[in-house]
Coordinates of C-alpha atoms and ligand atoms in Angstrom, one line a residue:
M29 CA 7.3 8.2 -5.2
K30 CA 4.4 5.8 -5.1
A31 CA 1.5 6.7 -7.3
L32 CA -1.6 6.9 -5.2
L33 CA -5.0 5.8 -6.2
R34 CA -8.0 7.2 -4.5
N35 CA -11.1 5.3 -3.7
Y36 CA -14.0 5.7 -1.3
V37 CA -15.5 3.1 1.0
N38 CA -18.2 3.1 3.5
G39 CA -17.0 3.6 7.1
S40 CA -18.2 1.4 9.9
D41 CA -20.7 4.1 10.8
G42 CA -22.0 4.1 7.3
S43 CA -20.4 7.4 6.5
R44 CA -18.1 7.8 3.4
V45 CA -14.5 7.7 4.4
E46 CA -11.6 8.3 2.0
R47 CA -9.0 5.7 1.6
T48 CA -5.8 5.7 -0.5
T49 CA -4.4 2.6 -2.0
S50 CA -0.9 2.6 -3.3
V51 CA 0.1 0.8 -6.4
A52 CA 2.3 -1.5 -4.3
D53 CA -0.6 -2.4 -2.1
R54 CA -2.8 -3.2 -5.1
R55 CA -0.1 -5.5 -6.4
A56 CA 0.4 -7.1 -3.0
S57 CA -3.3 -7.8 -2.5
A58 CA -3.8 -9.1 -6.1
L59 CA -0.8 -11.5 -5.7
S60 CA -2.0 -12.6 -2.3
A61 CA -5.4 -13.4 -3.8
A62 CA -3.7 -15.3 -6.6
G63 CA -1.9 -17.5 -4.0
V64 CA 1.6 -16.6 -5.0
A65 CA 2.8 -17.3 -1.5
N66 CA 1.8 -21.0 -1.9
G67 CA 4.5 -21.4 -4.5
F68 CA 4.6 -23.0 -8.0
S69 CA 5.3 -26.5 -9.1
N70 CA 5.6 -28.3 -12.5
L71 CA 3.0 -30.8 -13.5
I72 CA 4.2 -34.3 -14.4
D73 CA 1.9 -37.3 -14.7
G74 CA -1.0 -35.5 -13.0
K75 CA 1.1 -34.6 -9.9
P76 CA 2.9 -31.5 -8.7
S77 CA 6.6 -31.8 -9.2
I78 CA 9.5 -29.7 -7.8
S79 CA 13.2 -29.6 -8.6
V80 CA 16.4 -29.3 -6.6
K81 CA 17.2 -26.1 -8.4
S82 CA 14.8 -23.1 -9.0
L83 CA 14.5 -20.0 -11.1
E84 CA 13.5 -16.6 -10.0
V85 CA 10.7 -14.8 -11.8
L86 CA 11.1 -11.0 -11.7
D87 CA 8.5 -8.3 -11.6
P88 CA 9.2 -6.1 -14.7
A89 CA 7.8 -3.0 -13.1
T90 CA 10.0 -3.2 -9.9
G91 CA 12.8 -5.7 -10.6
E92 CA 11.8 -7.5 -7.4
V93 CA 11.4 -11.3 -7.2
L94 CA 7.8 -12.3 -7.7
A95 CA 8.2 -16.0 -7.1
T96 CA 10.5 -19.0 -7.8
V97 CA 9.7 -21.9 -10.1
P98 CA 11.3 -25.3 -10.6
D99 CA 14.5 -25.4 -12.8
I100 CA 13.9 -28.9 -14.1
D101 CA 16.8 -31.2 -15.0
R102 CA 17.1 -33.7 -17.9
H103 CA 15.7 -36.5 -15.8
G104 CA 12.6 -34.5 -15.1
V105 CA 12.0 -33.7 -18.7
D106 CA 12.3 -37.4 -19.5
S107 CA 9.7 -38.2 -16.9
A108 CA 7.3 -35.6 -18.4
F109 CA 7.7 -37.2 -21.9
A110 CA 7.4 -40.7 -20.5
A111 CA 4.1 -39.7 -18.7
A112 CA 2.8 -38.1 -21.9
R113 CA 3.6 -41.3 -23.8
R114 CA 1.9 -43.5 -21.3
A115 CA -1.2 -41.3 -21.4
F116 CA -1.4 -41.3 -25.2
P117 CA -3.2 -44.6 -26.0
A118 CA -6.1 -44.1 -23.6
W119 CA -6.5 -40.4 -24.4
S120 CA -6.4 -40.8 -28.2
N121 CA -8.9 -43.7 -28.0
R122 CA -11.5 -41.5 -26.3
S123 CA -14.1 -40.0 -28.6
W124 CA -13.7 -36.5 -29.9
D125 CA -16.8 -35.5 -27.9
D126 CA -15.4 -37.0 -24.7
R127 CA -12.2 -35.2 -25.0
R128 CA -14.0 -32.0 -25.9
S129 CA -16.2 -32.2 -22.7
I130 CA -13.1 -32.8 -20.5
I131 CA -11.3 -29.8 -22.0
L132 CA -14.4 -27.7 -21.7
A133 CA -14.6 -28.6 -18.0
A134 CA -11.0 -27.5 -17.6
I135 CA -11.8 -24.2 -19.2
E136 CA -14.8 -23.8 -17.0
K137 CA -12.6 -24.3 -13.9
L138 CA -10.2 -21.7 -15.2
R139 CA -13.1 -19.3 -15.7
E140 CA -13.9 -19.7 -12.0
H141 CA -10.4 -18.5 -11.2
R142 CA -10.3 -15.7 -13.8
S143 CA -9.3 -13.0 -11.3
E144 CA -6.2 -15.0 -10.2
I145 CA -5.2 -15.5 -13.8
I146 CA -5.6 -11.8 -14.5
A147 CA -3.5 -10.9 -11.4
L148 CA -0.7 -13.2 -12.5
L149 CA -0.7 -11.9 -16.1
M150 CA -0.5 -8.4 -14.8
A151 CA 2.3 -9.1 -12.4
E152 CA 4.6 -11.3 -14.6
G153 CA 3.8 -9.4 -17.8
G154 CA 3.9 -5.9 -16.4
R155 CA 0.4 -5.3 -17.9
P156 CA -2.4 -2.9 -17.3
S157 CA -5.5 -4.8 -16.2
S158 CA -7.3 -4.3 -19.4
L159 CA -4.7 -6.1 -21.4
A160 CA -4.5 -9.0 -18.9
E161 CA -8.3 -9.2 -19.0
W162 CA -8.2 -9.3 -22.8
E163 CA -5.6 -12.2 -22.8
A164 CA -7.6 -14.2 -20.2
A165 CA -10.8 -13.7 -22.2
S166 CA -9.0 -14.7 -25.4
V167 CA -8.3 -18.1 -24.0
L168 CA -11.4 -18.6 -21.8
D169 CA -14.1 -17.1 -23.9
E170 CA -12.9 -17.0 -27.5
F171 CA -10.1 -19.3 -28.6
G172 CA -10.6 -22.1 -26.1
P173 CA -14.4 -22.6 -26.8
G174 CA -13.9 -21.6 -30.5
V175 CA -11.3 -24.3 -31.2
L176 CA -13.4 -26.8 -29.2
A177 CA -16.5 -26.1 -31.3
Q178 CA -14.7 -27.5 -34.4
T179 CA -14.5 -31.1 -35.6
L180 CA -12.4 -32.9 -38.2
P181 CA -14.8 -35.2 -40.0
D182 CA -13.7 -38.1 -42.1
D183 CA -13.5 -37.8 -45.9
V184 CA -15.0 -40.7 -47.7
F185 CA -14.4 -41.6 -51.3
S186 CA -16.3 -44.4 -53.0
Q187 CA -15.1 -45.4 -56.4
A188 CA -16.1 -48.3 -58.7
G189 CA -13.3 -50.9 -58.7
V190 CA -11.5 -49.2 -55.8
G191 CA -13.9 -49.7 -52.9
L192 CA -14.7 -47.4 -50.0
V193 CA -11.8 -45.2 -49.0
T194 CA -11.9 -43.3 -45.7
K195 CA -9.4 -40.6 -44.8
H196 CA -9.4 -39.6 -41.2
Y197 CA -7.2 -37.4 -39.0
A198 CA -5.2 -39.4 -36.4
P199 CA -3.2 -37.8 -33.6
L200 CA 0.5 -37.6 -33.9
G201 CA 1.4 -38.7 -30.4
V202 CA 3.3 -36.5 -27.9
V203 CA 3.5 -32.8 -28.6
A204 CA 6.3 -30.6 -27.3
A205 CA 4.8 -27.2 -26.9
I206 CA 7.0 -24.1 -26.3
S207 CA 5.7 -20.6 -25.8
P208 CA 7.2 -17.1 -25.5
W209 CA 6.9 -14.4 -22.8
N210 CA 4.8 -11.8 -24.6
L211 CA 1.4 -13.5 -24.3
P212 CA 2.2 -16.5 -22.1
F213 CA -1.4 -17.8 -21.4
L214 CA -2.8 -17.4 -24.9
L215 CA 0.3 -18.7 -26.7
S216 CA 0.4 -21.8 -24.4
F217 CA -3.2 -22.7 -24.5
D218 CA -3.6 -22.1 -28.2
K219 CA -1.3 -25.1 -28.5
V220 CA -2.6 -27.2 -25.6
V221 CA -6.3 -27.0 -26.6
P222 CA -6.0 -28.2 -30.2
A223 CA -3.3 -30.7 -29.4
L224 CA -5.5 -32.4 -26.7
L225 CA -8.7 -32.1 -28.7
T226 CA -7.2 -34.0 -31.6
G227 CA -6.0 -36.8 -29.2
N228 CA -2.4 -35.9 -28.6
T229 CA -0.8 -35.6 -25.2
V230 CA 1.4 -32.6 -24.3
V231 CA 4.6 -31.5 -22.6
L232 CA 4.4 -27.7 -22.4
K233 CA 7.2 -25.3 -21.5
P234 CA 6.3 -21.7 -20.9
S235 CA 9.1 -19.0 -21.1
P236 CA 11.2 -18.8 -17.9
F237 CA 10.4 -15.1 -17.9
T238 CA 6.6 -15.7 -17.6
P239 CA 5.8 -19.2 -16.3
L240 CA 3.4 -18.3 -13.4
T241 CA 0.0 -18.0 -15.1
V242 CA 0.5 -21.3 -17.0
L243 CA 1.8 -23.1 -13.9
R244 CA -1.2 -21.9 -11.8
A245 CA -3.6 -22.8 -14.7
A246 CA -2.1 -26.3 -14.9
E247 CA -2.5 -26.8 -11.1
L248 CA -6.1 -25.7 -11.3
I249 CA -7.0 -28.3 -14.0
R250 CA -4.8 -31.1 -13.0
D251 CA -7.6 -33.2 -11.5
I252 CA -9.8 -32.7 -14.5
L253 CA -7.4 -33.9 -17.2
P254 CA -6.4 -37.5 -17.1
A255 CA -2.8 -37.9 -15.6
G256 CA -0.1 -37.4 -18.1
T257 CA -2.2 -35.8 -20.9
L258 CA -0.9 -32.3 -20.0
N259 CA 2.6 -32.0 -18.4
V260 CA 4.1 -28.5 -17.7
V261 CA 7.8 -28.0 -17.1
T262 CA 9.9 -24.9 -16.4
G263 CA 13.6 -24.4 -16.6
G264 CA 16.6 -22.7 -18.1
D265 CA 18.1 -22.5 -21.5
D266 CA 18.7 -26.3 -21.8
V267 CA 15.1 -27.4 -21.5
G268 CA 13.9 -26.1 -24.9
P269 CA 16.6 -28.0 -26.9
W270 CA 16.0 -31.2 -24.7
M271 CA 12.4 -31.0 -25.7
T272 CA 12.8 -30.3 -29.4
S273 CA 15.3 -33.2 -29.8
H274 CA 13.5 -35.6 -27.5
P275 CA 13.0 -39.0 -29.0
E276 CA 9.5 -39.2 -27.4
A277 CA 8.3 -35.9 -29.0
D278 CA 6.4 -36.5 -32.2
K279 CA 5.7 -32.9 -32.9
V280 CA 7.0 -29.5 -31.9
S281 CA 4.7 -26.6 -31.7
F282 CA 6.8 -23.5 -31.1
T283 CA 6.1 -19.8 -30.8
G284 CA 9.1 -17.5 -30.4
S285 CA 11.8 -15.6 -32.3
T286 CA 13.0 -16.5 -35.8
Q287 CA 16.5 -17.0 -34.4
T288 CA 15.3 -19.7 -32.0
G289 CA 12.9 -21.1 -34.6
R290 CA 15.9 -21.9 -36.8
R291 CA 17.5 -23.8 -33.9
V292 CA 14.3 -25.7 -33.3
F293 CA 14.1 -26.7 -36.9
G294 CA 17.7 -28.0 -36.8
S295 CA 17.1 -29.8 -33.5
A296 CA 13.9 -31.5 -34.7
A297 CA 15.5 -32.7 -37.9
E298 CA 17.3 -35.7 -36.5
T299 CA 14.1 -37.4 -35.5
L300 CA 12.0 -35.9 -38.3
K301 CA 9.4 -34.3 -36.0
H302 CA 6.3 -32.6 -37.3
L303 CA 6.7 -28.8 -36.8
T304 CA 4.6 -25.7 -36.5
L305 CA 6.8 -22.6 -36.1
E306 CA 5.2 -19.2 -35.3
L307 CA 8.1 -16.8 -35.4
G308 CA 8.9 -13.1 -35.5
G309 CA 7.4 -10.4 -37.7
N310 CA 8.2 -6.9 -39.0
D311 CA 4.7 -5.9 -40.2
A312 CA 4.2 -3.0 -42.4
G313 CA 1.0 -0.8 -42.2
I314 CA 0.5 1.0 -45.5
V315 CA -1.4 4.3 -45.2
L316 CA -3.0 5.3 -48.5
P317 CA -3.5 8.9 -49.7
D318 CA -7.2 8.8 -49.1
V319 CA -7.0 7.7 -45.4
D320 CA -9.3 9.2 -42.8
V321 CA -6.6 10.2 -40.4
E322 CA -8.9 11.0 -37.5
A323 CA -10.6 7.6 -37.7
A324 CA -7.5 5.6 -38.3
V325 CA -5.1 7.1 -35.8
G326 CA -6.3 5.2 -32.7
P327 CA -6.5 1.8 -34.3
I328 CA -3.1 2.4 -36.0
F329 CA -1.5 3.5 -32.7
W330 CA -2.7 0.3 -30.9
G331 CA -1.9 -1.8 -34.0
M332 CA 1.7 -0.5 -33.3
F333 CA 1.9 -0.6 -29.5
L334 CA -0.5 -3.2 -28.2
V335 CA 1.2 -5.4 -25.6
N336 CA 3.7 -2.5 -25.3
G337 CA 4.9 -3.2 -28.8
Q338 CA 5.8 -6.7 -27.7
G339 CA 3.5 -8.3 -30.3
C340 CA 4.6 -10.5 -33.2
I341 CA 1.9 -9.1 -35.4
T342 CA 2.1 -5.4 -34.4
I343 CA 2.7 -2.7 -37.1
K344 CA 6.5 -2.2 -36.8
R345 CA 6.9 0.0 -39.9
L346 CA 4.1 2.5 -40.7
L347 CA 4.4 3.6 -44.3
V348 CA 2.6 6.8 -45.0
H349 CA 2.0 8.5 -48.3
E350 CA 3.9 11.8 -48.6
S351 CA 0.7 13.8 -49.1
R352 CA -0.6 12.7 -45.6
Y353 CA 2.7 12.2 -43.7
D354 CA 2.7 15.4 -41.7
E355 CA -0.9 15.1 -40.8
M356 CA -0.5 11.5 -39.6
A357 CA 2.7 12.4 -37.7
K358 CA 0.8 15.1 -35.8
A359 CA -2.1 12.9 -35.0
L360 CA 0.0 10.0 -33.9
T361 CA 2.2 12.2 -31.7
K362 CA -0.9 13.7 -30.1
F363 CA -2.4 10.2 -29.5
A364 CA 0.9 8.8 -28.1
A365 CA 1.3 11.7 -25.7
Q366 CA -2.1 10.7 -24.1
Q367 CA -1.0 7.2 -23.2
K368 CA 0.6 6.9 -19.8
L369 CA 3.6 4.7 -19.3
G370 CA 3.8 3.1 -15.9
D371 CA 3.2 0.2 -13.6
G372 CA 0.3 -2.0 -14.7
F373 CA -1.2 -1.9 -11.2
D374 CA -1.8 1.8 -11.6
P375 CA -5.2 2.1 -13.2
E376 CA -4.1 5.1 -15.2
T377 CA -1.4 3.2 -17.0
A378 CA -1.9 2.5 -20.7
I379 CA 1.5 1.1 -21.5
G380 CA 3.5 -1.0 -19.0
P381 CA 7.2 -1.9 -18.8
V382 CA 9.1 -4.2 -21.2
Q383 CA 8.7 -7.7 -19.8
N384 CA 12.2 -8.7 -19.1
R385 CA 15.7 -7.2 -18.6
P386 CA 17.5 -8.8 -21.5
Q387 CA 14.8 -7.4 -23.9
F388 CA 15.0 -4.0 -22.2
G389 CA 18.8 -4.1 -22.7
R390 CA 18.4 -4.9 -26.5
L391 CA 15.9 -2.0 -26.9
N392 CA 18.3 0.4 -25.1
A393 CA 21.2 -0.8 -27.3
T394 CA 19.1 -0.1 -30.4
W395 CA 18.1 3.3 -29.0
N396 CA 21.8 4.2 -28.5
A397 CA 22.6 3.2 -32.1
I398 CA 19.7 5.4 -33.3
K399 CA 21.1 8.3 -31.4
R400 CA 24.6 7.7 -32.6
D401 CA 23.3 7.7 -36.2
G402 CA 21.5 11.0 -35.7
T403 CA 18.2 9.4 -36.9
P404 CA 15.3 11.9 -36.5
V405 CA 12.8 11.0 -33.8
L406 CA 9.2 11.9 -34.3
Y407 CA 8.1 11.1 -30.7
R408 CA 9.6 9.8 -27.5
G409 CA 7.7 9.7 -24.3
E410 CA 9.1 10.5 -20.9
E411 CA 11.6 8.1 -19.3
I412 CA 10.9 6.7 -15.8
A413 CA 13.9 6.2 -13.5
G414 CA 14.2 3.2 -11.2
E415 CA 14.5 -0.6 -11.4
G416 CA 11.5 -1.2 -13.7
N417 CA 12.1 -1.9 -17.4
F418 CA 10.3 1.3 -18.6
F419 CA 11.1 2.1 -22.3
P420 CA 9.1 5.1 -23.5
V421 CA 7.0 4.9 -26.7
T422 CA 9.4 5.9 -29.5
I423 CA 8.6 6.6 -33.1
L424 CA 11.3 7.3 -35.6
D425 CA 10.8 10.0 -38.3
N426 CA 11.4 8.6 -41.8
P427 CA 14.6 6.6 -40.9
P428 CA 16.6 4.9 -43.7
I429 CA 14.5 2.0 -44.8
D430 CA 17.5 -0.4 -44.8
A431 CA 18.8 0.6 -41.3
E432 CA 19.3 -2.4 -39.1
Y433 CA 16.7 -1.2 -36.7
V434 CA 14.1 -0.9 -39.5
M435 CA 14.8 -4.2 -41.3
H436 CA 14.8 -6.3 -38.1
E437 CA 12.0 -6.8 -35.6
N438 CA 12.0 -4.4 -32.7
F439 CA 10.2 -6.3 -29.9
G440 CA 9.1 -3.4 -27.7
P441 CA 7.7 0.1 -28.1
L442 CA 10.1 1.3 -30.8
R443 CA 8.6 1.9 -34.2
S444 CA 9.3 3.6 -37.5
M445 CA 7.2 5.9 -39.6
I446 CA 8.3 6.0 -43.2
K447 CA 7.4 8.3 -46.1
Y448 CA 6.6 6.9 -49.6
S449 CA 5.6 8.4 -52.9
T450 CA 4.0 5.6 -55.0
I451 CA 2.0 2.5 -54.2
D452 CA 4.6 0.3 -55.9
E453 CA 7.3 1.9 -53.6
A454 CA 5.2 1.2 -50.5
I455 CA 4.7 -2.4 -51.5
S456 CA 8.3 -2.8 -52.3
I457 CA 9.3 -1.5 -48.9
A458 CA 6.6 -3.5 -47.1
N459 CA 8.0 -6.7 -48.7
S460 CA 11.7 -5.9 -48.4
T461 CA 12.3 -7.7 -45.1
D462 CA 12.9 -11.4 -44.5
Y463 CA 9.7 -11.6 -42.4
G464 CA 6.1 -12.2 -43.7
L465 CA 3.9 -12.5 -40.6
G466 CA 1.3 -9.7 -41.0
G467 CA 0.5 -6.4 -42.7
S468 CA -2.3 -3.9 -43.1
V469 CA -3.5 -1.2 -45.4
W470 CA -5.5 1.9 -44.4
G471 CA -7.6 4.0 -46.7
Q472 CA -11.1 4.3 -48.3
D473 CA -11.1 3.0 -51.8
P474 CA -12.1 -0.7 -51.5
K475 CA -10.5 -1.6 -54.9
L476 CA -7.2 -0.1 -54.0
L477 CA -7.3 -1.5 -50.5
N478 CA -7.9 -5.0 -51.7
S479 CA -5.2 -4.8 -54.4
V480 CA -2.6 -3.6 -52.0
A481 CA -3.6 -6.2 -49.4
R482 CA -3.1 -8.9 -52.0
R483 CA 0.4 -7.8 -52.9
M484 CA 1.8 -8.0 -49.4
E485 CA 3.9 -11.1 -48.8
A486 CA 2.4 -11.9 -45.4
G487 CA 0.4 -14.7 -43.9
T488 CA -2.3 -12.3 -42.7
T489 CA -3.2 -8.9 -44.1
W490 CA -5.9 -6.6 -42.7
I491 CA -7.8 -3.7 -44.2
N492 CA -8.4 -0.8 -41.9
Q493 CA -7.6 -2.9 -38.9
H494 CA -4.6 -4.8 -37.5
L495 CA -4.2 -7.7 -35.0
V496 CA -7.7 -9.2 -35.3
L497 CA -7.7 -13.0 -35.0
S498 CA -10.3 -15.7 -34.8
P499 CA -10.3 -19.3 -33.7
N500 CA -12.0 -20.1 -37.1
V501 CA -9.5 -18.4 -39.3
P502 CA -6.0 -19.8 -40.0
F503 CA -3.0 -17.8 -38.8
G504 CA 0.6 -18.4 -39.8
G505 CA 3.7 -16.7 -41.2
N506 CA 5.3 -16.5 -44.6
K507 CA 9.1 -16.3 -45.3
D508 CA 11.1 -16.3 -42.0
S509 CA 8.0 -15.8 -39.9
G510 CA 7.1 -19.4 -39.7
L511 CA 6.0 -22.7 -40.9
G512 CA 2.4 -24.1 -40.8
V513 CA -0.6 -22.4 -39.3
Q514 CA -2.6 -22.3 -36.1
Y515 CA -6.4 -22.0 -35.6
A516 CA -9.3 -23.2 -37.8
L517 CA -9.4 -26.7 -39.2
E518 CA -6.0 -26.2 -40.8
G519 CA -4.6 -25.6 -37.3
L520 CA -6.2 -28.8 -36.0
K521 CA -4.8 -30.8 -38.9
E522 CA -1.3 -29.7 -37.9
Y523 CA -1.6 -32.0 -34.9
C524 CA -2.7 -35.0 -37.0
Y525 CA -1.5 -37.3 -39.7
Q526 CA -3.9 -38.5 -42.4
R527 CA -4.7 -42.2 -42.0
V528 CA -6.4 -43.7 -45.1
I529 CA -8.4 -46.9 -44.8
W530 CA -9.3 -48.9 -47.9
A531 CA -12.2 -51.2 -47.6
K532 CA -12.8 -53.8 -50.3
Q533 CA -16.4 -53.8 -51.5
Ligands
LIG23 P1 12.5 -16.8 -27.8 O1 12.7 -17.5 -29.2 O2 13.7 -16.3 -27.1 O3 11.9 -17.9 -26.8 C1 10.7 -18.6 -27.1 C2 10.6 -19.9 -26.2 O4 11.6 -20.7 -26.7 C3 10.9 -19.7 -24.8 O5 10.1 -20.6 -24.0 C4 12.4 -20.1 -24.6 O6 12.7 -20.5 -23.3 C5 12.5 -21.2 -25.6 N1 13.8 -21.5 -26.2 C6 14.9 -20.7 -26.1 N2 15.9 -21.3 -26.8 C7 15.4 -22.4 -27.3 C8 16.0 -23.5 -28.1 N3 17.3 -23.4 -28.5 N4 15.2 -24.5 -28.4 C9 13.9 -24.6 -28.0 N5 13.4 -23.6 -27.2 C10 14.1 -22.6 -26.9 O7 11.3 -15.8 -28.0 P2 10.8 -14.8 -26.9 O8 11.8 -13.7 -26.7 O9 10.3 -15.5 -25.8 O10 9.5 -14.2 -27.7 C11 9.6 -13.1 -28.6 C12 9.6 -13.6 -30.0 O11 8.5 -14.4 -30.3 C13 9.5 -12.4 -31.0 O12 10.4 -12.7 -32.1 C14 8.1 -12.5 -31.5 O13 7.8 -12.0 -32.8 C15 7.8 -14.0 -31.5 N6 6.4 -14.3 -31.4 C16 5.8 -14.9 -32.5 C17 4.4 -15.1 -32.5 C18 3.7 -15.7 -33.7 O14 2.6 -16.1 -33.6 N7 4.3 -15.7 -34.9 C19 3.7 -14.8 -31.4 C20 4.4 -14.2 -30.3 C21 5.7 -14.0 -30.3

């Protein structure tokens, strides 16, 4: 049965009449306003480009086809790299300020179309509007302008007998940028903006599961950016490997799973490409004995389940001191029960469907293994029948810490709560996986909080928060969670090589 939303509008005679709007109607009108019926093209050399073959993009809440996008062939990928190569000399020769103002104009244009971007993020991601608004704002108001506010000044050394030595940051050339499906707009533009700003040109490939927002954004800004500076291609499983081994790609900036990251590393080796890999995570959140449960439970829940648990840096293992375990279990269960699972176009929904069918299948297979093992379950929400990928919020109750489904990343709303006795034990469990993306520690004693945070083997650790990022702070993974960093000056430098000029004096 369709969920019904009730709103009130003024009738033609000025009286208040009641109107009901179904979730399906809401989706249809948002998609119509976002121009889905006009179709989607790739962007190559400043022009829209279609392919003989196409891919279907499915709605995760209904299983219906939302739109089709080009399934590019090898020749099309070559054209995109050739266009990026041709555009590189002129683009890299422009001044930093010139490039910045062009990219700012592009962001301004996207801001004018914010509601379309939000509608597409909701539809292809299966998101509640608040989450889609947050992702749009992250790009348009925070990370885009934040990255653009930075510069990479030259370093100058003057030494007697040596002369004047200037080190400056020169662009690498053509960047192959590949993004995943969980935050398709943010994790595409957090590559495009720094790559272009530093003078590189780009061939971008969004995930085939969520290409719509990125394709629409590229279409909107194609007349602002010089032809060939940004090219966007979509296609099946072959396209990523073509890009990461392409002779015209000087750098690969990749966000995705650790498994694919390993393939990218191998594929880029032949031509010795520069690499930034942002990969999977299995973050621990360590809850100390002096935690304020009431204050912490909301931020901890959303630290675990933001983006429906499909976040690289979400808390995947919550380690709670034995003295507070039962209290935290009760508070977390109560909080979880208040979050409605459903279609993102229903305003009451807090948690949407899993974004795609294969991922939904993997989560269900893990759930079957958990049931087979008889692992205790602290909380599982209600299941929703139908064609949508609805996986209820699930929290395991002190599962074996070395179980497959605890040691490996669960990319969806499936989490573990684990009991520990000593701080050393908690740190040892936190550091026991191959990942090292993020982690957090929750409590009140600043000295203890800091010492625990410093012992976690992760690229980012937070104290009494999780998942807070800034364009001015570097972000990257340790161990199997990645290579290199994004954001801040360190992130800009990843798109450059250091060119040193010696001037005789
Ligand atoms: P994925 O690795 O399956 O795919 C990521 C992208 O790589 C997609 O565009 C895909 O089409 C492409 N791809 C697939 N095979 C390829 C290959 N052989 N060569 C090149 N490209 C290829 O990941 P996903 O399922 O889309 O995303 C979820 C994963 O991403 C999770 O593991 C998550 O933790 C990780 N992630 C990491 C970060 C981070 O910043 N560290 C952020 C978000 C997501």
